[in-house]
């Protein structure tokens, strides 16, 4: 299947309540990740790398930073006269209300679907950090004759995002015969990543029917309700690097796991594109040291940094030690400070001689513009 026959839909706000402090003023898709990226860069890049030429980004609230980041879509080669990138805010003629759920969001953008010439629709959330060639998913969907194909992974089920589909029984040909919602287990399960493909007319039919009945759960009322009526298949992506962000803890754990070489190679096996902010090279002081860390451009580091992810414009003072932390853009740490297991959002300022320590299992999260 050619990617040009596929319309991409990305939900930028879904699950953002699970990150509370990091999404208070931004969408889930705008959350910074891995020293230079945003979470939306991963679904956008995966789609573009697979040949998808028209992508709609469904927004709900707090989408100013998202608009600033994606712009016209030029970094992803989506600034085009035909097709390209479309931001879909929750406003339509005669209505200015926010989307209530996924079904409302799709139904509210039905005109966007109907005016698109693509045959298939690929939908994705922004809380999955993964790098994958969707061409394999496209081909598997077409060759199997499935009505819906859902990308899933085997592992621990996300706990804090609600409405997680588990594939309880899957035939040899990949068809799901039994599934459950929010399964109560601590063991490994085969669960959905909320990335799925189907024909556009089928999505329009299912969503219109569900909306007419005032149904609100996409997973329960559309997917589970049709498991016996439609051919719903699973596509196993367990071999890829897949990190599902469902809490501050999981965001921290996934970020720290990228410091391992093997995980980085898997995650960046395909190009991940982003909006660049041109800056000077990072400056290291004579007494500075760096160990197992990712450091972006434009930083000034005079202290010691170990097992950290450091974004652009960060300043770390003399004789300061920073370990196992995530320092987002333009964070400033003074001299003689000790920082451990901290997530510092943008423009955080930490004074001289401050000791701030969390734990691997409970990192401290400082919200944007915090002064300590």
mmCIF file of C-alpha atoms in Angstrom:
data_model
loop_
_atom_site.group_PDB
_atom_site.id
_atom_site.type_symbol
_atom_site.label_atom_id
_atom_site.label_comp_id
_atom_site.label_asym_id
_atom_site.label_seq_id
_atom_site.Cartn_x
_atom_site.Cartn_y
_atom_site.Cartn_z
ATOM 1 C CA UNK A 1 0.000 0.000 0.000
ATOM 2 C CA UNK A 2 1.328 3.432 -0.944
ATOM 3 C CA UNK A 3 1.454 5.901 1.942
ATOM 4 C CA UNK A 4 -0.080 8.587 -0.276
ATOM 5 C CA UNK A 5 -3.361 6.664 -0.065
ATOM 6 C CA UNK A 6 -3.357 7.141 3.717
ATOM 7 C CA UNK A 7 -4.669 10.164 5.623
ATOM 8 C CA UNK A 8 -2.960 10.730 8.978
ATOM 9 C CA UNK A 9 -4.860 11.873 12.074
ATOM 10 C CA UNK A 10 -2.921 12.743 15.252
ATOM 11 C CA UNK A 11 -4.654 13.507 18.566
ATOM 12 C CA UNK A 12 -2.513 16.099 20.324
ATOM 13 C CA UNK A 13 -4.407 16.397 23.626
ATOM 14 C CA UNK A 14 -5.359 12.806 24.429
ATOM 15 C CA UNK A 15 -4.095 11.476 27.825
ATOM 16 C CA UNK A 16 -2.539 14.788 28.874
ATOM 17 C CA UNK A 17 -4.177 14.543 32.319
ATOM 18 C CA UNK A 18 -1.646 11.794 33.101
ATOM 19 C CA UNK A 19 1.220 14.325 32.957
ATOM 20 C CA UNK A 20 -0.599 17.065 34.918
ATOM 21 C CA UNK A 21 2.294 19.447 35.724
ATOM 22 C CA UNK A 22 3.977 19.104 32.308
ATOM 23 C CA UNK A 23 0.715 19.640 30.393
ATOM 24 C CA UNK A 24 -0.766 22.463 32.478
ATOM 25 C CA UNK A 25 0.023 24.999 29.741
ATOM 26 C CA UNK A 26 0.659 22.760 26.738
ATOM 27 C CA UNK A 27 -0.758 19.774 24.890
ATOM 28 C CA UNK A 28 0.588 16.234 25.275
ATOM 29 C CA UNK A 29 2.102 16.596 21.816
ATOM 30 C CA UNK A 30 4.088 19.668 22.916
ATOM 31 C CA UNK A 31 5.845 17.977 25.850
ATOM 32 C CA UNK A 32 9.640 18.189 25.314
ATOM 33 C CA UNK A 33 11.555 14.936 25.020
ATOM 34 C CA UNK A 34 15.155 13.788 24.643
ATOM 35 C CA UNK A 35 16.977 17.158 24.640
ATOM 36 C CA UNK A 36 15.553 18.532 21.361
ATOM 37 C CA UNK A 37 12.240 16.899 20.417
ATOM 38 C CA UNK A 38 8.546 17.143 21.271
ATOM 39 C CA UNK A 39 6.321 14.080 21.645
ATOM 40 C CA UNK A 40 4.404 14.956 18.469
ATOM 41 C CA UNK A 41 7.625 14.681 16.455
ATOM 42 C CA UNK A 42 7.464 10.882 16.678
ATOM 43 C CA UNK A 43 4.013 10.231 15.143
ATOM 44 C CA UNK A 44 4.586 13.028 12.621
ATOM 45 C CA UNK A 45 7.978 11.686 11.529
ATOM 46 C CA UNK A 46 6.781 8.075 11.414
ATOM 47 C CA UNK A 47 3.925 9.051 9.113
ATOM 48 C CA UNK A 48 6.058 11.217 6.835
ATOM 49 C CA UNK A 49 8.797 8.557 6.635
ATOM 50 C CA UNK A 50 6.104 6.101 5.511
ATOM 51 C CA UNK A 51 4.893 8.320 2.671
ATOM 52 C CA UNK A 52 1.829 9.884 4.322
ATOM 53 C CA UNK A 53 1.449 13.313 2.706
ATOM 54 C CA UNK A 54 -1.666 14.700 4.421
ATOM 55 C CA UNK A 55 -1.884 14.846 8.207
ATOM 56 C CA UNK A 56 -4.485 16.476 10.435
ATOM 57 C CA UNK A 57 -3.541 17.333 14.030
ATOM 58 C CA UNK A 58 -6.635 17.368 16.269
ATOM 59 C CA UNK A 59 -6.225 19.883 19.104
ATOM 60 C CA UNK A 60 -8.430 20.713 22.059
ATOM 61 C CA UNK A 61 -6.920 23.313 24.390
ATOM 62 C CA UNK A 62 -3.574 24.921 25.277
ATOM 63 C CA UNK A 63 -2.373 24.448 21.710
ATOM 64 C CA UNK A 64 -0.405 27.702 21.314
ATOM 65 C CA UNK A 65 2.963 26.026 21.887
ATOM 66 C CA UNK A 66 1.944 23.209 19.538
ATOM 67 C CA UNK A 67 1.126 25.706 16.774
ATOM 68 C CA UNK A 68 4.455 27.437 17.352
ATOM 69 C CA UNK A 69 6.289 24.116 17.092
ATOM 70 C CA UNK A 70 4.651 22.533 14.047
ATOM 71 C CA UNK A 71 3.946 25.781 12.196
ATOM 72 C CA UNK A 72 3.251 25.053 8.540
ATOM 73 C CA UNK A 73 4.894 21.626 8.804
ATOM 74 C CA UNK A 74 8.037 22.638 6.926
ATOM 75 C CA UNK A 75 10.508 20.544 9.018
ATOM 76 C CA UNK A 76 8.488 17.453 8.033
ATOM 77 C CA UNK A 77 8.145 18.504 4.366
ATOM 78 C CA UNK A 78 4.429 19.107 4.920
ATOM 79 C CA UNK A 79 4.310 22.742 3.797
ATOM 80 C CA UNK A 80 2.656 22.059 0.452
ATOM 81 C CA UNK A 81 0.130 23.510 -2.002
ATOM 82 C CA UNK A 82 -1.817 20.262 -1.926
ATOM 83 C CA UNK A 83 -2.189 18.000 1.101
ATOM 84 C CA UNK A 84 0.376 18.776 3.862
ATOM 85 C CA UNK A 85 -0.268 19.592 7.550
ATOM 86 C CA UNK A 86 -3.615 20.757 8.957
ATOM 87 C CA UNK A 87 -4.263 21.937 12.519
ATOM 88 C CA UNK A 88 -7.810 21.063 13.560
ATOM 89 C CA UNK A 89 -8.855 23.153 16.605
ATOM 90 C CA UNK A 90 -12.239 22.521 18.283
ATOM 91 C CA UNK A 91 -14.168 25.260 16.518
ATOM 92 C CA UNK A 92 -16.797 24.905 13.827
ATOM 93 C CA UNK A 93 -19.598 27.018 12.420
ATOM 94 C CA UNK A 94 -22.062 27.870 15.161
ATOM 95 C CA UNK A 95 -20.020 26.136 17.859
ATOM 96 C CA UNK A 96 -16.985 26.971 19.966
ATOM 97 C CA UNK A 97 -17.012 24.135 22.449
ATOM 98 C CA UNK A 98 -14.133 21.812 23.296
ATOM 99 C CA UNK A 99 -14.126 18.190 22.216
ATOM 100 C CA UNK A 100 -15.637 15.983 24.885
ATOM 101 C CA UNK A 101 -14.064 12.719 23.714
ATOM 102 C CA UNK A 102 -12.415 10.996 20.755
ATOM 103 C CA UNK A 103 -15.729 10.308 19.009
ATOM 104 C CA UNK A 104 -16.741 13.982 19.289
ATOM 105 C CA UNK A 105 -13.344 15.062 17.958
ATOM 106 C CA UNK A 106 -13.566 12.840 14.869
ATOM 107 C CA UNK A 107 -17.215 13.715 14.251
ATOM 108 C CA UNK A 108 -16.423 17.419 14.580
ATOM 109 C CA UNK A 109 -13.809 17.036 11.834
ATOM 110 C CA UNK A 110 -15.983 14.949 9.517
ATOM 111 C CA UNK A 111 -15.758 17.589 6.784
ATOM 112 C CA UNK A 112 -11.952 17.259 6.845
ATOM 113 C CA UNK A 113 -12.305 13.508 6.312
ATOM 114 C CA UNK A 114 -14.900 13.864 3.577
ATOM 115 C CA UNK A 115 -12.860 16.428 1.658
ATOM 116 C CA UNK A 116 -9.740 14.225 1.698
ATOM 117 C CA UNK A 117 -9.013 12.033 -1.319
ATOM 118 C CA UNK A 118 -7.171 9.293 0.598
ATOM 119 C CA UNK A 119 -8.703 5.817 0.885
ATOM 120 C CA UNK A 120 -7.403 4.904 4.355
ATOM 121 C CA UNK A 121 -7.070 6.707 7.696
ATOM 122 C CA UNK A 122 -4.178 6.134 10.123
ATOM 123 C CA UNK A 123 -4.885 7.461 13.623
ATOM 124 C CA UNK A 124 -2.330 7.937 16.385
ATOM 125 C CA UNK A 125 -2.031 9.516 19.831
ATOM 126 C CA UNK A 126 1.008 11.512 20.959
ATOM 127 C CA UNK A 127 1.926 9.600 24.100
ATOM 128 C CA UNK A 128 3.857 6.810 22.359
ATOM 129 C CA UNK A 129 7.593 7.279 21.847
ATOM 130 C CA UNK A 130 8.459 4.977 18.980
ATOM 131 C CA UNK A 131 10.185 4.809 15.623
ATOM 132 C CA UNK A 132 8.546 2.518 13.095
ATOM 133 C CA UNK A 133 8.051 2.136 9.355
ATOM 134 C CA UNK A 134 4.281 2.229 8.932
ATOM 135 C CA UNK A 135 4.694 0.762 5.451
ATOM 136 C CA UNK A 136 4.830 -2.670 7.115
ATOM 137 C CA UNK A 137 1.558 -1.889 8.916
ATOM 138 C CA UNK A 138 -0.035 -0.687 5.654
ATOM 139 C CA UNK A 139 0.992 -3.822 3.776
ATOM 140 C CA UNK A 140 -0.106 -6.155 6.580
ATOM 141 C CA UNK A 141 -3.500 -4.443 6.709
ATOM 142 C CA UNK A 142 -4.067 -4.707 2.967
ATOM 143 C CA UNK A 143 -2.782 -8.260 2.579
ATOM 144 C CA UNK A 144 -4.834 -9.615 5.512
ATOM 145 C CA UNK A 145 -8.089 -8.126 4.255
ATOM 146 C CA UNK A 146 -8.716 -6.685 7.718
ATOM 147 C CA UNK A 147 -11.295 -3.969 8.333
ATOM 148 C CA UNK A 148 -9.236 -2.476 11.158
ATOM 149 C CA UNK A 149 -5.602 -3.125 12.093
ATOM 150 C CA UNK A 150 -4.368 -1.981 15.510
ATOM 151 C CA UNK A 151 -0.709 -1.643 16.418
ATOM 152 C CA UNK A 152 0.066 -3.296 19.740
ATOM 153 C CA UNK A 153 2.971 -4.339 21.940
ATOM 154 C CA UNK A 154 3.519 -7.037 24.550
ATOM 155 C CA UNK A 155 4.476 -5.776 27.988
ATOM 156 C CA UNK A 156 3.139 -4.050 31.087
ATOM 157 C CA UNK A 157 -0.176 -2.342 30.476
ATOM 158 C CA UNK A 158 -0.255 1.456 30.903
ATOM 159 C CA UNK A 159 -2.086 2.242 34.130
ATOM 160 C CA UNK A 160 -2.976 5.938 34.094
ATOM 161 C CA UNK A 161 -4.394 6.723 30.667
ATOM 162 C CA UNK A 162 -7.714 4.860 30.860
ATOM 163 C CA UNK A 163 -9.484 2.752 28.230
ATOM 164 C CA UNK A 164 -6.556 0.531 27.236
ATOM 165 C CA UNK A 165 -7.529 -2.309 24.900
ATOM 166 C CA UNK A 166 -5.976 -5.715 25.584
ATOM 167 C CA UNK A 167 -5.909 -8.411 22.910
ATOM 168 C CA UNK A 168 -6.860 -11.511 24.890
ATOM 169 C CA UNK A 169 -7.077 -13.941 21.949
ATOM 170 C CA UNK A 170 -5.430 -13.521 18.551
ATOM 171 C CA UNK A 171 -5.702 -16.092 15.750
ATOM 172 C CA UNK A 172 -2.714 -17.323 13.746
ATOM 173 C CA UNK A 173 -3.620 -14.910 10.951
ATOM 174 C CA UNK A 174 -3.573 -11.990 13.407
ATOM 175 C CA UNK A 175 -7.326 -11.544 13.846
ATOM 176 C CA UNK A 176 -8.415 -10.513 17.341
ATOM 177 C CA UNK A 177 -11.259 -12.709 18.570
ATOM 178 C CA UNK A 178 -11.403 -11.558 22.189
ATOM 179 C CA UNK A 179 -10.389 -8.279 23.795
ATOM 180 C CA UNK A 180 -10.895 -6.522 27.100
ATOM 181 C CA UNK A 181 -10.717 -2.973 28.380
ATOM 182 C CA UNK A 182 -8.503 -1.850 31.282
ATOM 183 C CA UNK A 183 -7.559 -5.378 32.275
ATOM 184 C CA UNK A 184 -6.654 -5.737 35.952
ATOM 185 C CA UNK A 185 -3.266 -7.425 35.910
ATOM 186 C CA UNK A 186 0.361 -6.724 36.762
ATOM 187 C CA UNK A 187 1.654 -9.258 34.241
ATOM 188 C CA UNK A 188 2.584 -8.750 30.603
ATOM 189 C CA UNK A 189 -0.291 -8.345 28.159
ATOM 190 C CA UNK A 190 -0.685 -7.735 24.422
ATOM 191 C CA UNK A 191 -2.192 -4.240 24.434
ATOM 192 C CA UNK A 192 -3.101 -1.510 21.987
ATOM 193 C CA UNK A 193 -0.973 1.596 21.421
ATOM 194 C CA UNK A 194 -4.015 3.486 20.063
ATOM 195 C CA UNK A 195 -2.483 3.467 16.586
ATOM 196 C CA UNK A 196 -4.841 1.992 14.004
ATOM 197 C CA UNK A 197 -5.663 2.012 10.309
ATOM 198 C CA UNK A 198 -8.959 1.457 8.491
ATOM 199 C CA UNK A 199 -10.749 2.629 5.366
ATOM 200 C CA UNK A 200 -11.996 6.194 5.573
ATOM 201 C CA UNK A 201 -15.609 5.343 4.767
ATOM 202 C CA UNK A 202 -15.645 2.750 7.563
ATOM 203 C CA UNK A 203 -14.409 5.300 10.119
ATOM 204 C CA UNK A 204 -17.011 7.817 8.965
ATOM 205 C CA UNK A 205 -19.774 5.206 9.294
ATOM 206 C CA UNK A 206 -18.702 3.949 12.727
ATOM 207 C CA UNK A 207 -18.235 7.429 14.216
ATOM 208 C CA UNK A 208 -21.489 8.817 12.768
ATOM 209 C CA UNK A 209 -23.438 5.861 14.178
ATOM 210 C CA UNK A 210 -21.790 6.137 17.614
ATOM 211 C CA UNK A 211 -22.338 9.904 17.737
ATOM 212 C CA UNK A 212 -26.030 9.518 16.857
ATOM 213 C CA UNK A 213 -26.422 7.196 19.874
ATOM 214 C CA UNK A 214 -24.537 9.619 22.193
ATOM 215 C CA UNK A 215 -21.855 6.991 22.785
ATOM 216 C CA UNK A 216 -18.665 8.394 24.263
ATOM 217 C CA UNK A 217 -16.094 5.565 24.420
ATOM 218 C CA UNK A 218 -14.274 4.971 21.147
ATOM 219 C CA UNK A 219 -12.590 1.810 22.429
ATOM 220 C CA UNK A 220 -15.710 0.281 23.993
ATOM 221 C CA UNK A 221 -18.481 1.468 21.660
ATOM 222 C CA UNK A 222 -16.632 1.268 18.347
ATOM 223 C CA UNK A 223 -13.778 -1.241 18.624
ATOM 224 C CA UNK A 224 -14.953 -3.757 21.244
ATOM 225 C CA UNK A 225 -18.570 -3.614 20.090
ATOM 226 C CA UNK A 226 -17.511 -4.717 16.600
ATOM 227 C CA UNK A 227 -14.929 -7.389 17.409
ATOM 228 C CA UNK A 228 -17.308 -10.115 16.241
ATOM 229 C CA UNK A 229 -18.734 -8.160 13.301
ATOM 230 C CA UNK A 230 -15.582 -6.771 11.701
ATOM 231 C CA UNK A 231 -12.189 -8.270 10.950
ATOM 232 C CA UNK A 232 -10.042 -6.496 13.542
ATOM 233 C CA UNK A 233 -6.380 -7.520 13.373
ATOM 234 C CA UNK A 234 -3.360 -6.879 15.603
ATOM 235 C CA UNK A 235 0.037 -5.748 14.313
ATOM 236 C CA UNK A 236 2.804 -6.682 16.759
ATOM 237 C CA UNK A 237 5.429 -3.932 17.186
ATOM 238 C CA UNK A 238 7.124 -5.434 20.253
ATOM 239 C CA UNK A 239 10.506 -5.627 18.476
ATOM 240 C CA UNK A 240 10.545 -1.830 18.059
ATOM 241 C CA UNK A 241 11.345 0.628 20.833
ATOM 242 C CA UNK A 242 7.943 1.615 22.182
ATOM 243 C CA UNK A 243 7.553 3.748 25.288
ATOM 244 C CA UNK A 244 4.041 4.717 26.408
ATOM 245 C CA UNK A 245 3.934 7.881 28.504
ATOM 246 C CA UNK A 246 1.162 7.469 31.072
ATOM 247 C CA UNK A 247 2.578 9.351 34.077
ATOM 248 C CA UNK A 248 5.425 11.580 35.219
ATOM 249 C CA UNK A 249 7.213 8.421 36.361
ATOM 250 C CA UNK A 250 6.911 6.714 32.965
ATOM 251 C CA UNK A 251 8.027 9.916 31.208
ATOM 252 C CA UNK A 252 11.118 9.941 33.420
ATOM 253 C CA UNK A 253 11.811 6.217 32.975
ATOM 254 C CA UNK A 254 11.451 6.333 29.171
ATOM 255 C CA UNK A 255 13.670 9.404 28.958
ATOM 256 C CA UNK A 256 16.363 7.785 31.091
ATOM 257 C CA UNK A 257 16.198 4.569 29.042
ATOM 258 C CA UNK A 258 17.186 6.535 25.932
ATOM 259 C CA UNK A 259 20.599 7.104 27.542
ATOM 260 C CA UNK A 260 21.321 3.432 26.808
ATOM 261 C CA UNK A 261 22.967 3.008 23.414
ATOM 262 C CA UNK A 262 20.857 0.038 22.333
ATOM 263 C CA UNK A 263 17.610 1.884 23.026
ATOM 264 C CA UNK A 264 18.832 5.001 21.196
ATOM 265 C CA UNK A 265 19.708 2.946 18.150
ATOM 266 C CA UNK A 266 16.232 1.410 18.115
ATOM 267 C CA UNK A 267 14.415 4.695 18.721
ATOM 268 C CA UNK A 268 16.328 6.582 16.060
ATOM 269 C CA UNK A 269 16.506 3.756 13.521
ATOM 270 C CA UNK A 270 14.421 6.062 11.308
ATOM 271 C CA UNK A 271 14.855 9.849 11.082
ATOM 272 C CA UNK A 272 12.918 11.817 13.711
ATOM 273 C CA UNK A 273 12.384 15.342 12.416
ATOM 274 C CA UNK A 274 11.730 18.425 14.528
ATOM 275 C CA UNK A 275 11.713 22.206 14.460
ATOM 276 C CA UNK A 276 15.267 23.400 14.961
ATOM 277 C CA UNK A 277 16.312 26.369 17.067
ATOM 278 C CA UNK A 278 19.674 27.526 15.776
ATOM 279 C CA UNK A 279 22.109 28.166 18.570
ATOM 280 C CA UNK A 280 25.809 28.334 19.360
ATOM 281 C CA UNK A 281 27.734 25.196 20.355
ATOM 282 C CA UNK A 282 27.605 24.234 24.011
ATOM 283 C CA UNK A 283 30.374 25.766 26.130
ATOM 284 C CA UNK A 284 32.091 23.608 28.762
ATOM 285 C CA UNK A 285 34.023 25.238 31.607
ATOM 286 C CA UNK A 286 37.561 24.132 32.546
ATOM 287 C CA UNK A 287 36.348 22.243 35.623
ATOM 288 C CA UNK A 288 33.258 20.712 34.031
ATOM 289 C CA UNK A 289 32.721 17.013 33.419
ATOM 290 C CA UNK A 290 30.118 15.066 31.482
ATOM 291 C CA UNK A 291 29.171 11.397 31.750
ATOM 292 C CA UNK A 292 26.507 9.406 29.860
ATOM 293 C CA UNK A 293 24.314 12.399 29.041
ATOM 294 C CA UNK A 294 22.525 13.941 26.075
ATOM 295 C CA UNK A 295 23.274 17.660 25.787
ATOM 296 C CA UNK A 296 21.754 19.999 23.208
ATOM 297 C CA UNK A 297 23.339 23.107 21.668
ATOM 298 C CA UNK A 298 23.420 26.502 23.310
ATOM 299 C CA UNK A 299 24.239 25.352 26.864
ATOM 300 C CA UNK A 300 26.853 26.644 29.292
ATOM 301 C CA UNK A 301 28.097 23.900 31.624
ATOM 302 C CA UNK A 302 30.623 24.678 34.345
ATOM 303 C CA UNK A 303 29.777 21.867 36.782
ATOM 304 C CA UNK A 304 29.424 18.079 36.644
ATOM 305 C CA UNK A 305 26.658 16.325 34.736
ATOM 306 C CA UNK A 306 25.955 12.586 34.949
ATOM 307 C CA UNK A 307 23.127 10.512 33.417
ATOM 308 C CA UNK A 308 21.160 13.583 32.385
ATOM 309 C CA UNK A 309 19.137 14.904 29.453
ATOM 310 C CA UNK A 310 19.904 18.582 28.902
ATOM 311 C CA UNK A 311 17.902 20.766 26.496
ATOM 312 C CA UNK A 312 18.962 23.926 24.667
ATOM 313 C CA UNK A 313 19.961 27.021 26.594
ATOM 314 C CA UNK A 314 20.551 25.313 29.950
ATOM 315 C CA UNK A 315 23.128 26.895 32.268
ATOM 316 C CA UNK A 316 24.811 24.903 35.039
ATOM 317 C CA UNK A 317 26.978 26.812 37.503
ATOM 318 C CA UNK A 318 30.470 26.152 38.840
ATOM 319 C CA UNK A 319 30.930 23.297 41.348
ATOM 320 C CA UNK A 320 27.327 22.205 40.767
ATOM 321 C CA UNK A 321 26.591 18.465 40.448
ATOM 322 C CA UNK A 322 23.557 17.299 38.442
ATOM 323 C CA UNK A 323 22.703 13.591 38.275
ATOM 324 C CA UNK A 324 19.856 11.500 36.805
ATOM 325 C CA UNK A 325 17.852 14.589 35.818
ATOM 326 C CA UNK A 326 15.989 16.143 32.897
ATOM 327 C CA UNK A 327 16.634 19.859 32.410
ATOM 328 C CA UNK A 328 14.389 21.465 29.815
ATOM 329 C CA UNK A 329 15.024 24.541 27.721
ATOM 330 C CA UNK A 330 16.603 27.605 29.366
ATOM 331 C CA UNK A 331 16.781 26.089 32.861
ATOM 332 C CA UNK A 332 19.391 27.854 35.013
ATOM 333 C CA UNK A 333 21.152 26.251 38.008
ATOM 334 C CA UNK A 334 23.463 28.367 40.157
ATOM 335 C CA UNK A 335 26.849 27.538 41.679
ATOM 336 C CA UNK A 336 27.549 24.925 44.375
ATOM 337 C CA UNK A 337 24.198 23.169 43.987
ATOM 338 C CA UNK A 338 23.409 19.453 44.089
ATOM 339 C CA UNK A 339 20.546 18.227 41.906
ATOM 340 C CA UNK A 340 19.434 14.599 41.633
ATOM 341 C CA UNK A 341 16.398 12.906 40.008
ATOM 342 C CA UNK A 342 14.713 16.168 39.030
ATOM 343 C CA UNK A 343 12.568 17.052 36.018
ATOM 344 C CA UNK A 344 12.876 20.814 35.474
ATOM 345 C CA UNK A 345 10.445 22.287 32.953
ATOM 346 C CA UNK A 346 11.313 25.281 30.759
ATOM 347 C CA UNK A 347 12.747 28.456 32.347
ATOM 348 C CA UNK A 348 13.199 26.943 35.814
ATOM 349 C CA UNK A 349 15.694 28.824 37.969
ATOM 350 C CA UNK A 350 17.561 27.191 40.871
ATOM 351 C CA UNK A 351 19.687 29.463 43.067
ATOM 352 C CA UNK A 352 23.226 28.942 44.374
ATOM 353 C CA UNK A 353 23.903 26.300 47.054
ATOM 354 C CA UNK A 354 20.579 24.497 46.679
ATOM 355 C CA UNK A 355 20.237 20.758 47.311
ATOM 356 C CA UNK A 356 17.305 19.136 45.567
ATOM 357 C CA UNK A 357 17.008 15.376 45.456
ATOM 358 C CA UNK A 358 14.261 13.007 44.351
ATOM 359 C CA UNK A 359 14.526 9.284 43.669
ATOM 360 C CA UNK A 360 14.525 7.028 40.613
ATOM 361 C CA UNK A 361 11.067 5.876 41.653
ATOM 362 C CA UNK A 362 9.806 9.352 42.566
ATOM 363 C CA UNK A 363 11.445 12.184 40.598
ATOM 364 C CA UNK A 364 10.786 15.774 41.599
ATOM 365 C CA UNK A 365 8.963 17.694 38.872
ATOM 366 C CA UNK A 366 9.370 21.490 38.767
ATOM 367 C CA UNK A 367 6.754 23.241 36.656
ATOM 368 C CA UNK A 368 7.504 25.904 34.050
ATOM 369 C CA UNK A 369 9.003 29.199 35.349
ATOM 370 C CA UNK A 370 9.505 27.813 38.891
ATOM 371 C CA UNK A 371 12.027 29.597 41.116
ATOM 372 C CA UNK A 372 13.812 27.534 43.789
#
